[in-house]
């Protein structure tokens, strides 16, 4: 393992303690480079945000290897979570892929909270400062930045990295690009799989996609036995404000949501009927595909802050972790930090643009006419390419 003595004298600030920021701090730590993570939440909140994630071999798993956690990850990852079933609204089944028992695929699942706990447990105590919400950042001479936090603290950093997600506070220092509404709004529900064995059997051990009429019911079994369900609507950005669904009154909200799927097959509707009294609406945002910025010394972005995309390539967390690994290795491998950042940015623009494009293509395909037929055709094409 290389140790970069020059960088050890520099103060590195990472804004955001999501999967990207934590992976970055850990890989830097393994190369003897200290960094501090500033996280706005009062304590780790990763378990509460988002569900099961499939961790890809060439990105997320590559980063875990660099973080020294690949074996630990493999011991707890859910390989059976690669089950995938595809339906249209009538309940006609288009795909029913089941992971072979005991076989290790290349995209095993792990819950976001469990993944972040792995990273957190390996970090040196004191690496993360909770309750530090960045409110303002100002460029100073020599690539340094003054960072202001909402708790009144001020920090000066030689290098600041924005790992602060979709609405990054650091992004405006590099580009005018803003996250825009993708055209999709999701409503998240939860079904206790143990309480509904029929639903659990229908869902199998992984994901179900039911796509039709420019809508979707997307379901995913998590490691805690809950099925996370995302009702997905192609609607105006203002829909959540104008649809009159009382999201804070779950029973009534679920009745009204069911009406949007009144001609869908019963096992699909049951995802709504069987769900708990928690209804979480969220709009899906994205940055322009292929976003780049003019390099500036002393600052860069990783993860959603750099290339927020819709979740339909299943790449978001994988890219955040790959960015973290690429940046940490570049910093450890260059005497000149500025050259390291430029090398990272050049590489990241290329691979993230590809993923952002396929995520956008998949979004259009999955919420257009004949979505189930078209998605099946896309999978067939990919399998064929893979087999060659
Ligand atoms: C519904 C949905 C489903 C998804 N499914 C998948 C999937 O199946 N597979 C996949 O790979 N990806 C998926 N994603 C995307 C994935 O969750 C993100 O791409 C990933 O979490 C990005 O990691 P990150 O570390 O860059 O940012 P985040 O996970 O967003 O972390 C950012 C961190 O920064 C903190 N922060 C924000 N602002 C500030 C501030 N001002 N000061 C200090 N701290 C701040 C936040 O509290 C947070 O801890 C999904 C996303 C959604 C919305």
PDB file of N, CA and C and ligand atoms in Angstrom, residues 15-21 38-41 49 52-54 112 132-134 163-166 169 186 220 230 282 284 302-305 311 314-318 320, ligand 1:
ATOM      1  N   UNK A  15     -17.503  16.306   2.274  1.00  0.00           N
ATOM      2  CA  UNK A  15     -18.838  16.737   2.716  1.00  0.00           C
ATOM      3  C   UNK A  15     -19.832  15.636   2.370  1.00  0.00           C
ATOM      4  N   UNK A  16     -20.422  15.017   3.392  1.00  0.00           N
ATOM      5  CA  UNK A  16     -21.426  13.970   3.175  1.00  0.00           C
ATOM      6  C   UNK A  16     -20.931  12.591   3.573  1.00  0.00           C
ATOM      7  N   UNK A  17     -21.682  11.933   4.454  1.00  0.00           N
ATOM      8  CA  UNK A  17     -21.314  10.599   4.941  1.00  0.00           C
ATOM      9  C   UNK A  17     -22.241   9.528   4.401  1.00  0.00           C
ATOM     10  N   UNK A  18     -22.543   9.590   3.092  1.00  0.00           N
ATOM     11  CA  UNK A  18     -23.268   8.503   2.419  1.00  0.00           C
ATOM     12  C   UNK A  18     -22.251   7.456   1.973  1.00  0.00           C
ATOM     13  N   UNK A  19     -22.671   6.497   1.148  1.00  0.00           N
ATOM     14  CA  UNK A  19     -21.739   5.443   0.710  1.00  0.00           C
ATOM     15  C   UNK A  19     -20.494   6.011   0.019  1.00  0.00           C
ATOM     16  N   UNK A  20     -20.651   7.084  -0.758  1.00  0.00           N
ATOM     17  CA  UNK A  20     -19.505   7.678  -1.468  1.00  0.00           C
ATOM     18  C   UNK A  20     -18.490   8.263  -0.495  1.00  0.00           C
ATOM     19  N   UNK A  21     -18.952   9.144   0.385  1.00  0.00           N
ATOM     20  CA  UNK A  21     -18.051   9.832   1.318  1.00  0.00           C
ATOM     21  C   UNK A  21     -17.351   8.855   2.256  1.00  0.00           C
ATOM     22  N   UNK A  38     -17.724  15.475   6.994  1.00  0.00           N
ATOM     23  CA  UNK A  38     -18.697  16.339   7.661  1.00  0.00           C
ATOM     24  C   UNK A  38     -20.093  15.943   7.187  1.00  0.00           C
ATOM     25  N   UNK A  39     -20.929  15.475   8.102  1.00  0.00           N
ATOM     26  CA  UNK A  39     -22.261  14.950   7.752  1.00  0.00           C
ATOM     27  C   UNK A  39     -23.331  15.794   8.455  1.00  0.00           C
ATOM     28  N   UNK A  40     -24.350  16.170   7.693  1.00  0.00           N
ATOM     29  CA  UNK A  40     -25.377  17.072   8.254  1.00  0.00           C
ATOM     30  C   UNK A  40     -26.255  16.412   9.321  1.00  0.00           C
ATOM     31  N   UNK A  41     -26.477  15.089   9.201  1.00  0.00           N
ATOM     32  CA  UNK A  41     -27.360  14.424  10.172  1.00  0.00           C
ATOM     33  C   UNK A  41     -26.676  14.341  11.538  1.00  0.00           C
ATOM     34  N   UNK A  49     -32.435   5.565   4.713  1.00  0.00           N
ATOM     35  CA  UNK A  49     -32.555   6.135   3.365  1.00  0.00           C
ATOM     36  C   UNK A  49     -32.332   5.062   2.312  1.00  0.00           C
ATOM     37  N   UNK A  52     -32.514  -2.061  -0.541  1.00  0.00           N
ATOM     38  CA  UNK A  52     -31.477  -2.998  -0.934  1.00  0.00           C
ATOM     39  C   UNK A  52     -30.771  -2.505  -2.202  1.00  0.00           C
ATOM     40  N   UNK A  53     -29.474  -2.704  -2.255  1.00  0.00           N
ATOM     41  CA  UNK A  53     -28.673  -2.235  -3.394  1.00  0.00           C
ATOM     42  C   UNK A  53     -27.927  -3.413  -3.986  1.00  0.00           C
ATOM     43  N   UNK A  54     -27.892  -3.525  -5.318  1.00  0.00           N
ATOM     44  CA  UNK A  54     -27.042  -4.572  -5.886  1.00  0.00           C
ATOM     45  C   UNK A  54     -25.672  -3.961  -6.170  1.00  0.00           C
ATOM     46  N   UNK A 112     -28.705  -0.866   2.318  1.00  0.00           N
ATOM     47  CA  UNK A 112     -27.856   0.329   2.398  1.00  0.00           C
ATOM     48  C   UNK A 112     -27.272   0.541   3.799  1.00  0.00           C
ATOM     49  N   UNK A 132     -22.890  18.506  11.143  1.00  0.00           N
ATOM     50  CA  UNK A 132     -22.194  19.542  10.388  1.00  0.00           C
ATOM     51  C   UNK A 132     -22.843  19.665   9.010  1.00  0.00           C
ATOM     52  N   UNK A 133     -23.807  20.571   8.905  1.00  0.00           N
ATOM     53  CA  UNK A 133     -24.454  20.783   7.598  1.00  0.00           C
ATOM     54  C   UNK A 133     -23.762  21.950   6.899  1.00  0.00           C
ATOM     55  N   UNK A 134     -23.187  21.679   5.756  1.00  0.00           N
ATOM     56  CA  UNK A 134     -22.507  22.743   5.011  1.00  0.00           C
ATOM     57  C   UNK A 134     -23.549  23.737   4.510  1.00  0.00           C
ATOM     58  N   UNK A 163     -19.410  15.030  -1.487  1.00  0.00           N
ATOM     59  CA  UNK A 163     -20.062  13.720  -1.566  1.00  0.00           C
ATOM     60  C   UNK A 163     -21.444  13.908  -0.954  1.00  0.00           C
ATOM     61  N   UNK A 164     -22.005  15.098  -1.216  1.00  0.00           N
ATOM     62  CA  UNK A 164     -23.228  15.511  -0.515  1.00  0.00           C
ATOM     63  C   UNK A 164     -24.490  15.348  -1.352  1.00  0.00           C
ATOM     64  N   UNK A 165     -24.455  14.410  -2.296  1.00  0.00           N
ATOM     65  CA  UNK A 165     -25.687  13.930  -2.901  1.00  0.00           C
ATOM     66  C   UNK A 165     -26.350  14.858  -3.914  1.00  0.00           C
ATOM     67  N   UNK A 166     -27.641  14.550  -4.155  1.00  0.00           N
ATOM     68  CA  UNK A 166     -28.408  15.137  -5.263  1.00  0.00           C
ATOM     69  C   UNK A 166     -28.380  16.668  -5.289  1.00  0.00           C
ATOM     70  N   UNK A 169     -24.217  21.176  -2.082  1.00  0.00           N
ATOM     71  CA  UNK A 169     -23.931  22.593  -1.811  1.00  0.00           C
ATOM     72  C   UNK A 169     -22.618  23.017  -2.454  1.00  0.00           C
ATOM     73  N   UNK A 186     -42.199   8.793  -7.446  1.00  0.00           N
ATOM     74  CA  UNK A 186     -42.394   7.487  -6.820  1.00  0.00           C
ATOM     75  C   UNK A 186     -43.098   7.641  -5.480  1.00  0.00           C
ATOM     76  N   UNK A 220     -39.019  -4.888  -4.082  1.00  0.00           N
ATOM     77  CA  UNK A 220     -37.673  -5.392  -3.816  1.00  0.00           C
ATOM     78  C   UNK A 220     -37.614  -5.896  -2.381  1.00  0.00           C
ATOM     79  N   UNK A 230     -42.099   0.541  -4.808  1.00  0.00           N
ATOM     80  CA  UNK A 230     -42.087   1.895  -5.366  1.00  0.00           C
ATOM     81  C   UNK A 230     -43.168   1.972  -6.442  1.00  0.00           C
ATOM     82  N   UNK A 282     -41.794  10.661  -3.338  1.00  0.00           N
ATOM     83  CA  UNK A 282     -40.553  11.370  -3.699  1.00  0.00           C
ATOM     84  C   UNK A 282     -40.439  11.560  -5.219  1.00  0.00           C
ATOM     85  N   UNK A 284     -38.195  12.077  -8.588  1.00  0.00           N
ATOM     86  CA  UNK A 284     -36.883  11.594  -9.031  1.00  0.00           C
ATOM     87  C   UNK A 284     -36.220  12.683  -9.887  1.00  0.00           C
ATOM     88  N   UNK A 302     -17.983  13.729  -6.016  1.00  0.00           N
ATOM     89  CA  UNK A 302     -18.139  12.292  -6.296  1.00  0.00           C
ATOM     90  C   UNK A 302     -19.616  11.910  -6.126  1.00  0.00           C
ATOM     91  N   UNK A 303     -19.997  10.783  -6.700  1.00  0.00           N
ATOM     92  CA  UNK A 303     -21.335  10.221  -6.483  1.00  0.00           C
ATOM     93  C   UNK A 303     -22.444  11.086  -7.073  1.00  0.00           C
ATOM     94  N   UNK A 304     -23.599  11.056  -6.391  1.00  0.00           N
ATOM     95  CA  UNK A 304     -24.761  11.800  -6.893  1.00  0.00           C
ATOM     96  C   UNK A 304     -24.454  13.289  -7.062  1.00  0.00           C
ATOM     97  N   UNK A 305     -23.573  13.835  -6.265  1.00  0.00           N
ATOM     98  CA  UNK A 305     -23.216  15.254  -6.402  1.00  0.00           C
ATOM     99  C   UNK A 305     -22.653  15.518  -7.795  1.00  0.00           C
ATOM    100  N   UNK A 311     -32.799   5.877 -10.928  1.00  0.00           N
ATOM    101  CA  UNK A 311     -32.253   4.602 -10.437  1.00  0.00           C
ATOM    102  C   UNK A 311     -32.361   3.442 -11.425  1.00  0.00           C
ATOM    103  N   UNK A 314     -29.466   1.000 -11.956  1.00  0.00           N
ATOM    104  CA  UNK A 314     -28.987   0.379 -10.711  1.00  0.00           C
ATOM    105  C   UNK A 314     -27.522   0.704 -10.449  1.00  0.00           C
ATOM    106  N   UNK A 315     -27.121   1.921 -10.855  1.00  0.00           N
ATOM    107  CA  UNK A 315     -25.694   2.245 -10.815  1.00  0.00           C
ATOM    108  C   UNK A 315     -25.321   3.272  -9.752  1.00  0.00           C
ATOM    109  N   UNK A 316     -26.315   4.003  -9.211  1.00  0.00           N
ATOM    110  CA  UNK A 316     -25.996   5.172  -8.372  1.00  0.00           C
ATOM    111  C   UNK A 316     -24.980   4.888  -7.280  1.00  0.00           C
ATOM    112  N   UNK A 317     -25.256   3.895  -6.461  1.00  0.00           N
ATOM    113  CA  UNK A 317     -24.365   3.652  -5.337  1.00  0.00           C
ATOM    114  C   UNK A 317     -23.039   3.053  -5.833  1.00  0.00           C
ATOM    115  N   UNK A 318     -23.126   2.252  -6.876  1.00  0.00           N
ATOM    116  CA  UNK A 318     -21.908   1.646  -7.443  1.00  0.00           C
ATOM    117  C   UNK A 318     -20.961   2.709  -7.978  1.00  0.00           C
ATOM    118  N   UNK A 320     -20.949   5.895  -7.037  1.00  0.00           N
ATOM    119  CA  UNK A 320     -20.449   6.699  -5.905  1.00  0.00           C
ATOM    120  C   UNK A 320     -19.229   6.018  -5.290  1.00  0.00           C
TER     121      UNK A 320
HETATM  122  C1  LIG B   1     -35.800   5.290  -4.911  1.00  0.00           C
HETATM  123  C2  LIG B   1     -34.337   5.106  -5.169  1.00  0.00           C
HETATM  124  C3  LIG B   1     -33.855   3.831  -5.417  1.00  0.00           C
HETATM  125  C4  LIG B   1     -32.491   3.634  -5.670  1.00  0.00           C
HETATM  126  N1  LIG B   1     -32.067   2.392  -5.948  1.00  0.00           N
HETATM  127  C5  LIG B   1     -30.750   2.189  -6.250  1.00  0.00           C
HETATM  128  C6  LIG B   1     -30.266   0.885  -6.586  1.00  0.00           C
HETATM  129  O1  LIG B   1     -31.010  -0.094  -6.609  1.00  0.00           O
HETATM  130  N2  LIG B   1     -28.942   0.750  -6.878  1.00  0.00           N
HETATM  131  C7  LIG B   1     -28.086   1.808  -6.853  1.00  0.00           C
HETATM  132  O2  LIG B   1     -26.897   1.620  -7.138  1.00  0.00           O
HETATM  133  N3  LIG B   1     -28.512   3.047  -6.523  1.00  0.00           N
HETATM  134  C8  LIG B   1     -29.817   3.271  -6.229  1.00  0.00           C
HETATM  135  N4  LIG B   1     -30.242   4.516  -5.919  1.00  0.00           N
HETATM  136  C9  LIG B   1     -29.292   5.623  -5.928  1.00  0.00           C
HETATM  137  C10 LIG B   1     -28.367   5.639  -4.712  1.00  0.00           C
HETATM  138  O3  LIG B   1     -29.139   5.660  -3.531  1.00  0.00           O
HETATM  139  C11 LIG B   1     -27.460   6.885  -4.788  1.00  0.00           C
HETATM  140  O4  LIG B   1     -26.913   6.992  -6.066  1.00  0.00           O
HETATM  141  C12 LIG B   1     -26.325   6.799  -3.755  1.00  0.00           C
HETATM  142  O5  LIG B   1     -26.859   6.800  -2.457  1.00  0.00           O
HETATM  143  C13 LIG B   1     -25.367   7.977  -3.927  1.00  0.00           C
HETATM  144  O6  LIG B   1     -24.425   7.991  -2.878  1.00  0.00           O
HETATM  145  P1  LIG B   1     -23.710   9.348  -2.435  1.00  0.00           P
HETATM  146  O7  LIG B   1     -22.806   8.972  -1.320  1.00  0.00           O
HETATM  147  O8  LIG B   1     -23.165  10.033  -3.639  1.00  0.00           O
HETATM  148  O9  LIG B   1     -24.878  10.308  -1.939  1.00  0.00           O
HETATM  149  P2  LIG B   1     -26.003  10.103  -0.765  1.00  0.00           P
HETATM  150  O10 LIG B   1     -26.249   8.655  -0.536  1.00  0.00           O
HETATM  151  O11 LIG B   1     -27.130  10.951  -1.173  1.00  0.00           O
HETATM  152  O12 LIG B   1     -25.294  10.696   0.508  1.00  0.00           O
HETATM  153  C14 LIG B   1     -25.115  12.077   0.657  1.00  0.00           C
HETATM  154  C15 LIG B   1     -24.807  12.370   2.118  1.00  0.00           C
HETATM  155  O13 LIG B   1     -24.502  13.760   2.236  1.00  0.00           O
HETATM  156  C16 LIG B   1     -25.211  14.313   3.326  1.00  0.00           C
HETATM  157  N5  LIG B   1     -25.409  15.747   3.031  1.00  0.00           N
HETATM  158  C17 LIG B   1     -26.225  16.286   2.102  1.00  0.00           C
HETATM  159  N6  LIG B   1     -26.132  17.624   2.109  1.00  0.00           N
HETATM  160  C18 LIG B   1     -25.210  17.936   3.071  1.00  0.00           C
HETATM  161  C19 LIG B   1     -24.683  19.171   3.554  1.00  0.00           C
HETATM  162  N7  LIG B   1     -25.092  20.346   3.063  1.00  0.00           N
HETATM  163  N8  LIG B   1     -23.751  19.121   4.540  1.00  0.00           N
HETATM  164  C20 LIG B   1     -23.320  17.930   5.047  1.00  0.00           C
HETATM  165  N9  LIG B   1     -23.817  16.731   4.631  1.00  0.00           N
HETATM  166  C21 LIG B   1     -24.743  16.741   3.649  1.00  0.00           C
HETATM  167  C22 LIG B   1     -26.494  13.505   3.392  1.00  0.00           C
HETATM  168  O14 LIG B   1     -27.093  13.564   4.667  1.00  0.00           O
HETATM  169  C23 LIG B   1     -25.993  12.106   3.047  1.00  0.00           C
HETATM  170  O15 LIG B   1     -25.537  11.405   4.172  1.00  0.00           O
HETATM  171  C24 LIG B   1     -31.596   4.738  -5.655  1.00  0.00           C
HETATM  172  C25 LIG B   1     -32.075   6.021  -5.380  1.00  0.00           C
HETATM  173  C26 LIG B   1     -33.441   6.211  -5.149  1.00  0.00           C
HETATM  174  C27 LIG B   1     -33.946   7.608  -4.894  1.00  0.00           C
END
